[in-house]
Coordinates of N, CA and C in Angstrom, one line a residue:
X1 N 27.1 -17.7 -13.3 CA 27.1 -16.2 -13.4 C 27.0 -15.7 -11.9
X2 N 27.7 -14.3 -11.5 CA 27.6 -14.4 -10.3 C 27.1 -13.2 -10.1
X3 N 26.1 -12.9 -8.9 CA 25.5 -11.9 -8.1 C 25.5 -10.7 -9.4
X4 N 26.9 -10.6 -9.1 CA 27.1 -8.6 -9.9 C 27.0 -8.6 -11.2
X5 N 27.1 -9.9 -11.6 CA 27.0 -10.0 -13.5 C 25.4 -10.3 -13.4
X6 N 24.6 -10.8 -13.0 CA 23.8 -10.9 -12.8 C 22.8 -9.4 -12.5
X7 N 23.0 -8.9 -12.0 CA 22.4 -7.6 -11.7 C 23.2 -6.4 -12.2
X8 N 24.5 -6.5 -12.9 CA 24.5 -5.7 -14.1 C 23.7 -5.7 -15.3
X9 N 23.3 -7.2 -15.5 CA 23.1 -7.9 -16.6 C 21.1 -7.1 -16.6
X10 N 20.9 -7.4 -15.1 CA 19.4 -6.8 -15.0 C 19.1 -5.1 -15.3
X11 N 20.2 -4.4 -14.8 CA 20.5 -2.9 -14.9 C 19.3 -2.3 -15.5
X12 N 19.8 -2.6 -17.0 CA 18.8 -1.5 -17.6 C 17.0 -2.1 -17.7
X13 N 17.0 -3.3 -17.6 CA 15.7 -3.4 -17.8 C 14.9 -2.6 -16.2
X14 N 15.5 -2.9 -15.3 CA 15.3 -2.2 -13.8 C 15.0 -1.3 -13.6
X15 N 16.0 -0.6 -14.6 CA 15.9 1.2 -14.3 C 15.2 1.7 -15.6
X16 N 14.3 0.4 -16.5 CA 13.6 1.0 -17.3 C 12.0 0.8 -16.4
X17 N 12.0 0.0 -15.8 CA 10.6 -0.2 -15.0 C 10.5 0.7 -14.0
X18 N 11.3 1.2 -13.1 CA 11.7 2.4 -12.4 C 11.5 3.4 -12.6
X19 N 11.7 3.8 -13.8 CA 10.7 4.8 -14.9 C 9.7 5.0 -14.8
X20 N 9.1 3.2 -15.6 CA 7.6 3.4 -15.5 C 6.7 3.7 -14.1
X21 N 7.2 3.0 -12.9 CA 6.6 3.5 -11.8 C 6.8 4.6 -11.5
X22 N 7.5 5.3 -11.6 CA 7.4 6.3 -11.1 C 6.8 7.5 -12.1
X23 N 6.7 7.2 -13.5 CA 5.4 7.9 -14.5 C 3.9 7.7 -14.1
X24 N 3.9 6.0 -13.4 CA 2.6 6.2 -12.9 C 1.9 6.6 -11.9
X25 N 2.9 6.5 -11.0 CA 3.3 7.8 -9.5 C 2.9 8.6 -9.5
X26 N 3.8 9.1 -10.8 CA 3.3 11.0 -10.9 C 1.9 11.0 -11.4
X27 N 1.7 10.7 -12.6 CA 0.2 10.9 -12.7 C -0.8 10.4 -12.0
X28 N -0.6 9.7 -10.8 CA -1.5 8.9 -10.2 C -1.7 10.4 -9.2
X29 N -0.4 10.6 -8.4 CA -0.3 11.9 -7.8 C -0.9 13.4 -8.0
X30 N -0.9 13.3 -9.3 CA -1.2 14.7 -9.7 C -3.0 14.6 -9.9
X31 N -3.6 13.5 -10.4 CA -5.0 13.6 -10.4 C -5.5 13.4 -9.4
X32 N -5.0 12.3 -8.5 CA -4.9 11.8 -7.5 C -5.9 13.1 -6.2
X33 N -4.2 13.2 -6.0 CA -3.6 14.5 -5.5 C -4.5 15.6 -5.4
X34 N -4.6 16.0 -6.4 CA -5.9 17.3 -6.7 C -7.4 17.0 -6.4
X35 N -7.9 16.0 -7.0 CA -9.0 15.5 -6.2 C -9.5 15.1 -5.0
X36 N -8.4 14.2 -4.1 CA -7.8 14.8 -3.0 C -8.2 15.6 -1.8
X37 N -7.6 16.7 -2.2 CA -7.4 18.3 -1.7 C -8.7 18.5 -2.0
X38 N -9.6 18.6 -3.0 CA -10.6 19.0 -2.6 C -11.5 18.6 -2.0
X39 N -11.2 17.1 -1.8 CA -12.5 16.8 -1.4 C -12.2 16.8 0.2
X40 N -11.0 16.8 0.4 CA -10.7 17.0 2.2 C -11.0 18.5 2.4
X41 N -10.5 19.6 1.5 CA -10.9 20.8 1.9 C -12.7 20.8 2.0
X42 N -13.4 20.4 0.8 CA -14.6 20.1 1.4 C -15.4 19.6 3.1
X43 N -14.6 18.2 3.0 CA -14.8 17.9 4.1 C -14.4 18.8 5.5
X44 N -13.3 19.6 5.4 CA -13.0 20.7 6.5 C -13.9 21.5 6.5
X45 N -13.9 22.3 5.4 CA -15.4 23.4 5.7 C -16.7 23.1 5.8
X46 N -17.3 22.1 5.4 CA -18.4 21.8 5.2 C -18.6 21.8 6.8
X47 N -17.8 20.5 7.5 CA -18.5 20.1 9.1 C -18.8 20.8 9.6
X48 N -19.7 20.0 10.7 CA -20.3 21.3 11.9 C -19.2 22.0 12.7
X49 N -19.4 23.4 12.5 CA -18.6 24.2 13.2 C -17.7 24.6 11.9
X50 N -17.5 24.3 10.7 CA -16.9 25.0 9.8 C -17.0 26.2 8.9
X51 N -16.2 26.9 8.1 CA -16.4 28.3 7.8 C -17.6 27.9 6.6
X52 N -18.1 27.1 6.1 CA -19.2 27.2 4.4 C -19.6 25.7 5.4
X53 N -20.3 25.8 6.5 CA -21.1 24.7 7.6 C -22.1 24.0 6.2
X54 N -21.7 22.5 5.8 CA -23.3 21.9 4.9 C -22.9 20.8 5.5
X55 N -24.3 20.4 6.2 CA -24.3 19.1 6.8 C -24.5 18.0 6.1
X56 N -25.3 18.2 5.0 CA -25.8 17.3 3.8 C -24.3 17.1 3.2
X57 N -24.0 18.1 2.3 CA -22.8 18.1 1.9 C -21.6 17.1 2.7
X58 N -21.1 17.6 3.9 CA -20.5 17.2 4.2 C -20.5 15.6 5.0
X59 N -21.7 14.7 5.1 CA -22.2 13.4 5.2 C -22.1 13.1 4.0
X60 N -22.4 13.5 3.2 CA -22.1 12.5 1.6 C -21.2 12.2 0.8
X61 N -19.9 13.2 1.7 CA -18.6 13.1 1.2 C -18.1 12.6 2.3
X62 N -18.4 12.8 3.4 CA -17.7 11.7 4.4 C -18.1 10.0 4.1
X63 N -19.2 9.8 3.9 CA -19.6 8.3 3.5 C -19.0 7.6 2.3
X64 N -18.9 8.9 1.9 CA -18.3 8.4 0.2 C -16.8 7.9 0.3
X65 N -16.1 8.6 1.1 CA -14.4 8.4 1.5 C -14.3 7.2 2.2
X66 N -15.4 7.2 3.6 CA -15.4 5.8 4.6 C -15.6 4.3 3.7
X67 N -16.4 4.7 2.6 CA -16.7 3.4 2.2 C -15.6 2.8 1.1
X68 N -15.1 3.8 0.3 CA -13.9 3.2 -0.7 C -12.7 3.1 0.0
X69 N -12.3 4.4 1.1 CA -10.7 4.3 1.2 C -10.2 2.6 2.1
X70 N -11.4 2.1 2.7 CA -10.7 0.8 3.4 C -10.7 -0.2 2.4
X71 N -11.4 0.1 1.1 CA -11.3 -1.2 0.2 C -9.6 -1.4 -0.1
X72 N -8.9 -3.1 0.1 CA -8.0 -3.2 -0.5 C -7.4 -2.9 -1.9
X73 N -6.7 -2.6 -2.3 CA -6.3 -2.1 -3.5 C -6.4 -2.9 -4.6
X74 N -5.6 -4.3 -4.1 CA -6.0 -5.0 -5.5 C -7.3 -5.4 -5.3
X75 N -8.1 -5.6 -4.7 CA -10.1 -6.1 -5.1 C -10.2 -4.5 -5.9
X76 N -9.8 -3.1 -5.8 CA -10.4 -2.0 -5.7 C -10.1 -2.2 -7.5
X77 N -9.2 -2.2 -7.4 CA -8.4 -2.1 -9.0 C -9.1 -2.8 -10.0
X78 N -9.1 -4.4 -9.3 CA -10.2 -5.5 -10.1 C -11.7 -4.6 -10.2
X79 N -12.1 -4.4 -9.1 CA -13.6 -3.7 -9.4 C -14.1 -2.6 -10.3
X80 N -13.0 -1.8 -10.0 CA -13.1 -1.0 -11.1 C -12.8 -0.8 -12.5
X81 N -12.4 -2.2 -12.8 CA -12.2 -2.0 -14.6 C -13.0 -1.9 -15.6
X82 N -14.2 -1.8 -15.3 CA -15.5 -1.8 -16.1 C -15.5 0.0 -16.3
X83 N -15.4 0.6 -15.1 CA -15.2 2.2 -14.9 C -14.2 2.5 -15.8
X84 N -13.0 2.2 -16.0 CA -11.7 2.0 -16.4 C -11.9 2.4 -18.0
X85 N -13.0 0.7 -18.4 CA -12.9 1.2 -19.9 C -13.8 2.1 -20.7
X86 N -14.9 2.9 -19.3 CA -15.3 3.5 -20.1 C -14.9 5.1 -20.1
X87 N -13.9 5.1 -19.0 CA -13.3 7.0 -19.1 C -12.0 6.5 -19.6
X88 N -11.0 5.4 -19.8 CA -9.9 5.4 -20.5 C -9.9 4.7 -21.8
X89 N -11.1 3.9 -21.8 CA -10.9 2.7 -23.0 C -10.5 1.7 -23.1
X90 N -10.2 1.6 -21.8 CA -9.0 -0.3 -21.6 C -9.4 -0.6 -19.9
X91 N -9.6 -1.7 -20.1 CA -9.5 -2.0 -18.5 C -8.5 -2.5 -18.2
X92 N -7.2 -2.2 -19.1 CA -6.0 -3.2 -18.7 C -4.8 -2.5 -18.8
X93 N -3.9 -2.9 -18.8 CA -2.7 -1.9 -19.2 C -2.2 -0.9 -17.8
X94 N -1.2 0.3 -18.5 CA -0.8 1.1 -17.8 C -1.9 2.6 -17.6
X95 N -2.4 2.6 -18.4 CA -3.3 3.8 -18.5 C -4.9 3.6 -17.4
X96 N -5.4 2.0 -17.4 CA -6.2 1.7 -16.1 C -5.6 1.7 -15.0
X97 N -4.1 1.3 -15.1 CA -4.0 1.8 -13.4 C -3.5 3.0 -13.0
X98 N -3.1 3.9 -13.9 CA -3.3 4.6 -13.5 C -4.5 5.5 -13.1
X99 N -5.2 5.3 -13.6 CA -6.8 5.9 -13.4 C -7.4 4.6 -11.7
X100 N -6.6 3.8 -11.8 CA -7.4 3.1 -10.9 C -6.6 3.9 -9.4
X101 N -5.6 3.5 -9.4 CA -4.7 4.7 -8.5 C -5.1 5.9 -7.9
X102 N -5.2 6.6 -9.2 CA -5.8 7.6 -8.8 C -7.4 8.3 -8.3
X103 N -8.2 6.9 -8.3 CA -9.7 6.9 -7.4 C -9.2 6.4 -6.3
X104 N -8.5 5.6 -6.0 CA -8.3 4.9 -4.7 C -7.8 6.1 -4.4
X105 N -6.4 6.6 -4.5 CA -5.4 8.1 -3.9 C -6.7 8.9 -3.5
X106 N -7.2 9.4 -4.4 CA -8.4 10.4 -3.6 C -9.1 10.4 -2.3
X107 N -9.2 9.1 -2.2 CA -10.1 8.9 -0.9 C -9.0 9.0 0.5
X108 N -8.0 8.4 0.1 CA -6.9 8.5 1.4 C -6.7 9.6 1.6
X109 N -6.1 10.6 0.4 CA -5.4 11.8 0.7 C -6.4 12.8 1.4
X110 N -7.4 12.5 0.2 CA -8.7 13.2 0.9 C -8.7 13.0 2.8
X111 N -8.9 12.1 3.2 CA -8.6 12.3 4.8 C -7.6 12.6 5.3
X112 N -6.4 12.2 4.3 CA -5.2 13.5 5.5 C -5.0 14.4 5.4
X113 N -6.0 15.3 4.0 CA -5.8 16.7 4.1 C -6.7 17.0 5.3
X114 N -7.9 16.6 5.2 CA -8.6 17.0 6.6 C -8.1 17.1 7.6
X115 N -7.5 16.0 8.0 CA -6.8 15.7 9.1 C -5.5 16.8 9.4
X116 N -4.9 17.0 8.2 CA -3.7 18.2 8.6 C -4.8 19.4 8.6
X117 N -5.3 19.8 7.5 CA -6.1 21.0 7.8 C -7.0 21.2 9.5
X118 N -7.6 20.1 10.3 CA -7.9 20.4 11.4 C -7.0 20.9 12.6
X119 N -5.3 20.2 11.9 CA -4.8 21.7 12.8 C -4.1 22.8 12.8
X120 N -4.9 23.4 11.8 CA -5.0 25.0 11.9 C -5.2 25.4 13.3
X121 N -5.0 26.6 13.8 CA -5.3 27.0 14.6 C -6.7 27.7 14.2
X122 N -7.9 27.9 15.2 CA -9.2 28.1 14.8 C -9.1 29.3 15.4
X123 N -8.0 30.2 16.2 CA -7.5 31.3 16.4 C -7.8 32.4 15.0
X124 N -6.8 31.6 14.4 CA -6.4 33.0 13.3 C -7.5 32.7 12.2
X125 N -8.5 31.4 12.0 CA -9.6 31.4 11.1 C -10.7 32.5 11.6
X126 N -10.6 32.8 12.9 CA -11.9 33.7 13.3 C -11.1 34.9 13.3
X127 N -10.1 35.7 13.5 CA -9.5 36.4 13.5 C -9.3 36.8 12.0
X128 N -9.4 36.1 10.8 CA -9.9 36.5 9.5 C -11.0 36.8 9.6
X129 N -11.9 35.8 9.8 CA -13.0 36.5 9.5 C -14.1 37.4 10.3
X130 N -13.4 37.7 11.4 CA -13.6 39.1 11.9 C -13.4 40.6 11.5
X131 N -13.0 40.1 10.3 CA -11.9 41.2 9.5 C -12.6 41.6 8.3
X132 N -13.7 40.1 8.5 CA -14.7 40.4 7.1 C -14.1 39.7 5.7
X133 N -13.2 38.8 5.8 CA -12.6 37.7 5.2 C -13.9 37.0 4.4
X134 N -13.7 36.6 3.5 CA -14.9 35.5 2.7 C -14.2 34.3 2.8
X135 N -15.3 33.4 2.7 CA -14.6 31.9 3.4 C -13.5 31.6 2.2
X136 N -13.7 31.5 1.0 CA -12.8 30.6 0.2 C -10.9 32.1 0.4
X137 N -11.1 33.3 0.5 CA -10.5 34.2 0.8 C -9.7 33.4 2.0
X138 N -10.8 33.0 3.2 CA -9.7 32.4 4.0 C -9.1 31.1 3.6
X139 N -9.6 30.2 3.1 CA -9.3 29.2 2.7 C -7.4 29.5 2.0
X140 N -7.6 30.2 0.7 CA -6.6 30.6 -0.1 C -5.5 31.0 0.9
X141 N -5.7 31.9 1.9 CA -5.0 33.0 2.8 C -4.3 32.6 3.8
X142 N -5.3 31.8 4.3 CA -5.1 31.5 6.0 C -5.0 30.0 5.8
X143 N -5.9 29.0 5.7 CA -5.9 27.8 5.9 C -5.0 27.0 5.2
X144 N -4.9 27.0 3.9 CA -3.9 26.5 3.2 C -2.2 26.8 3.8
X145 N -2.2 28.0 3.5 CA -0.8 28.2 3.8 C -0.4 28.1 5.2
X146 N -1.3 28.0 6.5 CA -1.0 27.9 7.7 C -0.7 26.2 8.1
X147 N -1.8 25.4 6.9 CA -1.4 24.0 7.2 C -0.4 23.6 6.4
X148 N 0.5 23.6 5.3 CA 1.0 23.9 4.0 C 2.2 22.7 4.6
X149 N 3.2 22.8 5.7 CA 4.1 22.0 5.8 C 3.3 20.5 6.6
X150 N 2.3 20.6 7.3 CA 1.9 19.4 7.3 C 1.2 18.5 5.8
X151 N 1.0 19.0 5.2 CA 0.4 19.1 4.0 C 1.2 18.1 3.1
X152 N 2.7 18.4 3.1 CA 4.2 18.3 2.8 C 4.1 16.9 3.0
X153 N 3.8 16.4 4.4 CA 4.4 15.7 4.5 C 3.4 14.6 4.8
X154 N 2.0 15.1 4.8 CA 0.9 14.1 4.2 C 0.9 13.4 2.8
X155 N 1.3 14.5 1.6 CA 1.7 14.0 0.1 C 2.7 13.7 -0.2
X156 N 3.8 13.3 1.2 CA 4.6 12.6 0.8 C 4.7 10.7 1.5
X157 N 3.9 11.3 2.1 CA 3.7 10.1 3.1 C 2.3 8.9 1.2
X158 N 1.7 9.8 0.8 CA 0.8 9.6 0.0 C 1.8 9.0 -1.4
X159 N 2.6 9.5 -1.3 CA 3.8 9.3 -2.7 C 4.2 7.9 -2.7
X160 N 4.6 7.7 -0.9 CA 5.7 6.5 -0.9 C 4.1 5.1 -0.6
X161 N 3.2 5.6 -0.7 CA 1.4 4.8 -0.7 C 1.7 4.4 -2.0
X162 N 1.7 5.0 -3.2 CA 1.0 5.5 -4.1 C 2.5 4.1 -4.9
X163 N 3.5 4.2 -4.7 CA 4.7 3.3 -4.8 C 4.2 2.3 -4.7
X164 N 3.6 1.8 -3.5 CA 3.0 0.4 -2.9 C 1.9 0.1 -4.2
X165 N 0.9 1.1 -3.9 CA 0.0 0.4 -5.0 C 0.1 -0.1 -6.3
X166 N 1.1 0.7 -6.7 CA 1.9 0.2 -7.8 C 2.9 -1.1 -8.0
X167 N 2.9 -1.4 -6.8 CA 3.2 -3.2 -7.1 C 2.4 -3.9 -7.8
X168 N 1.0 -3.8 -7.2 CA 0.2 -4.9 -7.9 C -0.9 -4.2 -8.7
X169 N 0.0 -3.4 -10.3 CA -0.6 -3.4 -11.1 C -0.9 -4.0 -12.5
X170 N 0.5 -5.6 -11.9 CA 0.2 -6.4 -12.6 C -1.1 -7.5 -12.5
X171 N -2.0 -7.1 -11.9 CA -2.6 -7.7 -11.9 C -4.0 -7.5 -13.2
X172 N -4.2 -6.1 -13.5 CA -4.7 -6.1 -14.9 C -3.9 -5.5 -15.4
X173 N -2.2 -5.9 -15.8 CA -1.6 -6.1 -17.0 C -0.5 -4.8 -16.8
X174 N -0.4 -3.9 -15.7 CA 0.0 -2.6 -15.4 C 2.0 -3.4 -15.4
X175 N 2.5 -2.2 -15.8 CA 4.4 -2.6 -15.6 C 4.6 -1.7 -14.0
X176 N 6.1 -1.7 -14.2 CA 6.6 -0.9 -12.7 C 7.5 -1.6 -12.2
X177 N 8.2 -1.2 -11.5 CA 9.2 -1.9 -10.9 C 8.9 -3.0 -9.9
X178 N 7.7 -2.7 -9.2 CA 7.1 -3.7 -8.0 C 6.4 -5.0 -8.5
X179 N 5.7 -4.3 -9.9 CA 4.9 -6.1 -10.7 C 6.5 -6.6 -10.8
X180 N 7.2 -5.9 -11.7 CA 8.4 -6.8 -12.2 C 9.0 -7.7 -10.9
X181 N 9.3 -7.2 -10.0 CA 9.6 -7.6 -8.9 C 8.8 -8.9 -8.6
X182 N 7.5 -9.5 -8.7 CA 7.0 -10.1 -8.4 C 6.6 -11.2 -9.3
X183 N 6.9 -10.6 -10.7 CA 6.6 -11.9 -12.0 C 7.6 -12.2 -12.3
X184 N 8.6 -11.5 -12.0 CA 9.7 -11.6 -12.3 C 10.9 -12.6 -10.9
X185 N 10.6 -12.0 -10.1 CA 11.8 -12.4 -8.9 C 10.7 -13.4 -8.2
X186 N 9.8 -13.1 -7.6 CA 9.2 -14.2 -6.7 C 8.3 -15.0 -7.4
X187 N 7.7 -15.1 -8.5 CA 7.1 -16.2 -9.2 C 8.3 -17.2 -9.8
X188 N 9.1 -16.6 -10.4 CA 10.5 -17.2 -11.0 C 11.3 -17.5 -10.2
X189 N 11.0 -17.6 -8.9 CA 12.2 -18.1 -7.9 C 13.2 -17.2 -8.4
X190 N 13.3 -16.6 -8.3 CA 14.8 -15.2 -8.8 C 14.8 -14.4 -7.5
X191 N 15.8 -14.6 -6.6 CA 15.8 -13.8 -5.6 C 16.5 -12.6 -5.6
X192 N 17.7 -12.7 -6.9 CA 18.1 -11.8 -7.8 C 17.4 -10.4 -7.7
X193 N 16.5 -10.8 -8.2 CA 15.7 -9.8 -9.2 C 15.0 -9.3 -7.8
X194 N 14.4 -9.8 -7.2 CA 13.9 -9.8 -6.1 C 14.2 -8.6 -5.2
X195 N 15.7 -8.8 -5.2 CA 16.3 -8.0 -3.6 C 16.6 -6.9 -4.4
X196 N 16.9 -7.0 -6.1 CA 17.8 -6.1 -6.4 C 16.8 -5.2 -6.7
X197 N 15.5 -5.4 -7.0 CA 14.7 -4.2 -7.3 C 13.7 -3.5 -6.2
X198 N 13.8 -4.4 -4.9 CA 13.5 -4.1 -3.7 C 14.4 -3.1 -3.2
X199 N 15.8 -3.6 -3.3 CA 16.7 -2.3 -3.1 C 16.2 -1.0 -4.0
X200 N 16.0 -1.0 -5.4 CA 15.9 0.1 -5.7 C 14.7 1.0 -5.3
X201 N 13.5 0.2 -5.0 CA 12.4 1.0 -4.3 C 13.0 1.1 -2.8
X202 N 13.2 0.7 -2.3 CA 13.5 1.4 -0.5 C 14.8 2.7 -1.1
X203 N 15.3 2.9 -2.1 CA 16.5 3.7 -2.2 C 15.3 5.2 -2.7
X204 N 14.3 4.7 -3.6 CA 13.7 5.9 -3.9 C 12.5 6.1 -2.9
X205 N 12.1 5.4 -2.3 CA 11.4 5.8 -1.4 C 12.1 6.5 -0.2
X206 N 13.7 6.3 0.3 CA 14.2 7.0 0.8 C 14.5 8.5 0.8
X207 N 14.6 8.4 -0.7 CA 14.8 10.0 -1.2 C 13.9 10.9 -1.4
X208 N 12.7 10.1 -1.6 CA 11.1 11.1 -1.5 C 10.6 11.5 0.0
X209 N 11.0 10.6 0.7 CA 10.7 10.9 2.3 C 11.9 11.9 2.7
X210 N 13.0 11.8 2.5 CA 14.1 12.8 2.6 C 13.2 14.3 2.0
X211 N 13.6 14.2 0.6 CA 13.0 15.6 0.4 C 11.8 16.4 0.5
X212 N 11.0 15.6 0.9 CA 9.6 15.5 1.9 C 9.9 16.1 3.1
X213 N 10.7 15.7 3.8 CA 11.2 16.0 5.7 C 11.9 17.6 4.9
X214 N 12.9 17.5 4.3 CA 13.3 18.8 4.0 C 12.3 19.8 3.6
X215 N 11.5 19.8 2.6 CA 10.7 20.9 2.3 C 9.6 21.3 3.1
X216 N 9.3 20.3 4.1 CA 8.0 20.7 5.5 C 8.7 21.2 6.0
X217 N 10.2 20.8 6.5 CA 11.3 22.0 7.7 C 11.2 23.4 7.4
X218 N 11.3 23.3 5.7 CA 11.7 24.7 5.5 C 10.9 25.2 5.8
X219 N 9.6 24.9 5.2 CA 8.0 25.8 5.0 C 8.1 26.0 6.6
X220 N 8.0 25.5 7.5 CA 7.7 25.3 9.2 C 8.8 26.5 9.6
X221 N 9.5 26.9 9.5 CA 10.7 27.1 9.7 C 9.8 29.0 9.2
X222 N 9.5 29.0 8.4 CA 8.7 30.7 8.0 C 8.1 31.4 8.5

């Protein structure tokens, strides 16, 4: 059989795992994502020198990010499946990783929302609130929307993460194009399967980073 009948022949199973990664993407993203954001927005206002200044506060959420975000993914994923079965019911499957995903996502994104939010200009935050602005008022007004295209391209930089992690969520029992890729093409000696589904992640990770770069130009661009 050669190359192209061969990877016809793989087609639809491909672009049915394709699917699934990228359903677990999104929901990893979206809980992810939102938890996130707040807890980097936390960490922005809280530090010293910030508009809602808690020192307490903001050491207990910094220690909390330093200590999970450097854990590797697969130990993190394995550790957490006891957590797993008691807010989803399973420590295994597609529904644990995605919950697992989505604790790990938090802590990362959480630091590059900080990180884009620190640069704001600290200009126009005192210039609000010289105006008599309330902090979350500037937050909504000023901070968000002034950091909004770095923001862009922090959660998309987080998206094409969030792809990676999803390789090894076969390891408690998770699908996706990247396990397949790996029980499939490099345990099986299948280089087939291998290149052909590696191609398809660098083609969609291409296109997320594309429309990523496009929608921070535009926003930047206002």
């Amino acid at each position: 059989m050669s190359i192209i009948e061969q990877v016809t022949e793989l087609m639809p199973t491909l672009l049915e795992q394709t699917g699934i990664m990228l359903w677990i993407v999104a929901l990893a993203l979206i809980f992810g994502g939102i938890c996130g954001l707040i807890l980097g927005l936390l960490l922005y206002v809280t530090r010293k020198g910030g508009i809602m200044q808690q020192t307490v506060v903001f050491w207990v959420i910094n220690i909390l990010v330093n200590t999970f975000r450097p854990v590797p993914f697969i130990i993190f994923i394995a550790a957490i499946q006891p957590l797993a079965r008691q807010v989803v019911g399973t420590g295994i499957g597609s529904d644990a990783v995605v919950f697992g995903i989505s604790i790990a996502a938090s802590f990362f994104i959480a630091r590059l929302v900080e990180q884009n939010l620190m640069a704001v200009d600290p200009g126009v935050i005192e210039a609000a609130r010289a105006m008599g602005a309330s902090p979350w008022r500037i937050v909504r007004t000023v901070i968000l929307p002034e950091a909004l295209g770095p923001l862009v391209l922090g959660y998309t930089f987080a998206i094409v993460a969030l792809i990676d992690m999803s390789a090894v969520a076969g390891i408690i029992g998770g699908e996706g194009l990247g396990n397949y890729a790996v029980s499939y093409g490099y345990r099986q000696f299948d280089p087939v399967v291998t290149w052909t589904a590696l191609f398809i992640i660098v083609i969609v990770v291409q296109l997320i980073q594309a429309f990523g770069n496009i929608l921070a130009r535009k926003i930047l661009r206002r």
